[in-house]
Amino acid sequence: MSNPDSVPFSTTLHVRDTCLCLHVQRAARALARTFDTALKPVGLNNGQFSLMMSLNRPQPATMKSVCDLLAMDRTTLTAALKVLQARGWIGSAVDPKDKRGRLLTLTEDGRAVLAKALPIWEATHAALDAALPGGNADELRSALQAVS
């Protein structure tokens, strides 16, 4: 007996095999685990590394600029910052141009941790780039940028 309100299993298989969102999510989770494991010795996960790297700039960063770069909402960024601020790796100050805003910087300790993490990231990234079919990571990056 067939239920007109159900989705056939063949459709499930089709979505499993063709859904770009599913494939990108799976790949993102696998990449995140790889970088989390690699960066663990310096006390960072992949998200923290990206956040700290986004603050590695000559001038303090606004919350908005970091949110935009990391495609992150303000609430999520605030939660991520708290952990790194508690470790003394990130500083936050009132934005003199907008008293409601915050300016974010790496502390000296934060810069030191980031410097220790960078060679780990470089080695892990090089291994992943080399493992891509055809070794063409630039093509993959371009394709991902086209949809982001």
Coordinates of C-alpha atoms in Angstrom, one line a residue:
M1 CA 0.0 0.0 0.0
S2 CA 1.5 3.4 -1.1
N3 CA 1.2 6.5 1.0
P4 CA 0.8 9.6 -1.2
D5 CA 2.3 11.8 1.6
S6 CA 5.6 9.8 1.8
V7 CA 8.8 10.3 0.0
P8 CA 10.0 7.2 -2.0
F9 CA 13.3 5.7 -0.8
S10 CA 14.7 6.2 -4.4
T11 CA 14.4 10.0 -3.7
T12 CA 16.4 9.6 -0.5
L13 CA 19.1 7.9 -2.4
H14 CA 19.0 10.6 -5.1
V15 CA 19.3 13.4 -2.5
R16 CA 22.1 11.5 -0.7
D17 CA 24.1 11.2 -3.9
T18 CA 23.5 14.6 -5.4
C19 CA 22.8 17.2 -2.7
L20 CA 25.6 19.8 -2.8
C21 CA 24.7 21.0 0.7
L22 CA 25.0 17.5 2.2
H23 CA 28.4 16.9 0.5
V24 CA 29.8 20.2 1.5
Q25 CA 28.6 19.7 5.1
R26 CA 30.2 16.3 5.3
A27 CA 33.4 17.6 3.8
A28 CA 33.4 20.6 6.2
R29 CA 32.9 18.3 9.2
A30 CA 35.8 16.0 8.1
L31 CA 38.1 19.0 7.5
A32 CA 37.1 20.5 10.9
R33 CA 38.0 17.2 12.6
T34 CA 41.3 17.0 10.8
F35 CA 42.3 20.6 11.8
D36 CA 40.9 20.2 15.4
T37 CA 43.1 17.1 15.9
A38 CA 46.2 18.9 14.4
L39 CA 45.8 22.1 16.4
K40 CA 44.9 20.4 19.7
P41 CA 48.6 20.5 21.0
V42 CA 48.5 24.3 21.0
G43 CA 45.1 24.5 22.6
L44 CA 43.1 25.6 19.6
N45 CA 40.4 24.1 17.4
N46 CA 39.9 25.1 13.8
G47 CA 37.3 27.8 14.5
Q48 CA 39.5 29.4 17.2
F49 CA 42.4 29.3 14.8
S50 CA 40.3 31.0 12.1
L51 CA 39.0 33.6 14.5
M52 CA 42.5 34.4 15.8
M53 CA 43.9 34.6 12.3
S54 CA 41.1 37.0 11.4
L55 CA 42.4 39.3 14.1
N56 CA 46.0 39.2 12.9
R57 CA 45.9 42.6 11.2
P58 CA 47.7 45.9 11.7
Q59 CA 44.6 47.7 13.1
P60 CA 42.0 46.4 15.6
A61 CA 39.1 44.6 14.0
T62 CA 35.4 45.6 14.4
M63 CA 32.9 42.9 15.4
K64 CA 31.2 43.4 12.1
S65 CA 34.3 42.9 10.0
V66 CA 35.1 39.6 11.8
C67 CA 31.5 38.5 11.5
D68 CA 31.5 39.2 7.8
L69 CA 34.9 37.5 7.2
L70 CA 33.9 34.4 9.1
A71 CA 30.3 34.3 7.9
M72 CA 29.3 34.2 11.6
D73 CA 26.5 36.0 13.4
R74 CA 27.3 38.4 16.3
T75 CA 26.0 36.0 19.0
T76 CA 28.1 33.1 17.8
L77 CA 31.2 35.4 17.6
T78 CA 30.6 36.8 21.1
A79 CA 30.5 33.2 22.5
A80 CA 33.7 32.2 20.7
L81 CA 35.5 35.4 21.8
K82 CA 34.7 34.7 25.5
V83 CA 36.7 31.5 25.5
L84 CA 39.7 33.1 23.9
Q85 CA 39.5 36.2 26.1
A86 CA 39.4 34.1 29.2
R87 CA 42.7 32.5 28.0
G88 CA 44.1 36.0 27.6
W89 CA 44.6 35.6 23.8
I90 CA 42.2 38.3 22.6
G91 CA 41.6 41.8 23.8
S92 CA 38.5 43.9 23.4
A93 CA 38.1 47.6 23.8
V94 CA 35.3 50.2 23.2
D95 CA 35.3 51.5 19.6
P96 CA 35.9 55.3 19.9
K97 CA 34.0 55.8 16.6
D98 CA 31.0 53.9 17.9
K99 CA 30.7 53.5 21.7
R100 CA 28.3 50.6 21.2
G101 CA 30.9 48.7 19.2
R102 CA 34.0 46.7 20.3
L103 CA 37.4 46.6 18.7
L104 CA 39.2 43.2 18.8
T105 CA 42.9 42.5 18.9
L106 CA 45.3 39.6 19.6
T107 CA 47.2 40.0 22.8
E108 CA 50.9 39.2 22.9
D109 CA 50.1 35.7 24.2
G110 CA 47.5 35.3 21.5
R111 CA 50.1 36.2 18.8
A112 CA 52.5 33.7 20.4
V113 CA 49.9 30.9 20.3
L114 CA 49.0 31.8 16.7
A115 CA 52.7 31.7 15.7
K116 CA 52.9 28.1 17.2
A117 CA 49.7 27.1 15.4
L118 CA 50.7 28.4 12.0
P119 CA 53.2 25.7 11.1
I120 CA 50.7 23.0 12.1
W121 CA 48.1 24.6 9.9
E122 CA 50.5 24.9 7.0
A123 CA 51.5 21.2 7.2
T124 CA 48.0 20.0 7.6
H125 CA 46.8 22.2 4.8
A126 CA 49.6 21.1 2.5
A127 CA 48.7 17.4 3.1
L128 CA 45.0 18.1 2.4
D129 CA 45.8 20.0 -0.8
A130 CA 48.0 17.2 -2.0
A131 CA 45.3 14.6 -1.3
L132 CA 42.8 16.3 -3.6
P133 CA 42.2 14.6 -6.9
G134 CA 44.4 16.3 -9.4
G135 CA 45.9 18.3 -6.6
N136 CA 44.0 21.3 -7.6
A137 CA 42.9 23.0 -4.4
D138 CA 42.6 26.4 -6.1
E139 CA 39.8 25.0 -8.4
L140 CA 37.9 23.8 -5.3
R141 CA 38.3 27.1 -3.5
S142 CA 37.0 28.9 -6.6
A143 CA 34.0 26.7 -6.8
L144 CA 33.2 27.1 -3.1
Q145 CA 33.6 30.9 -3.3
A146 CA 31.1 30.9 -6.2
V147 CA 28.4 29.7 -3.9
S148 CA 29.3 31.6 -0.7

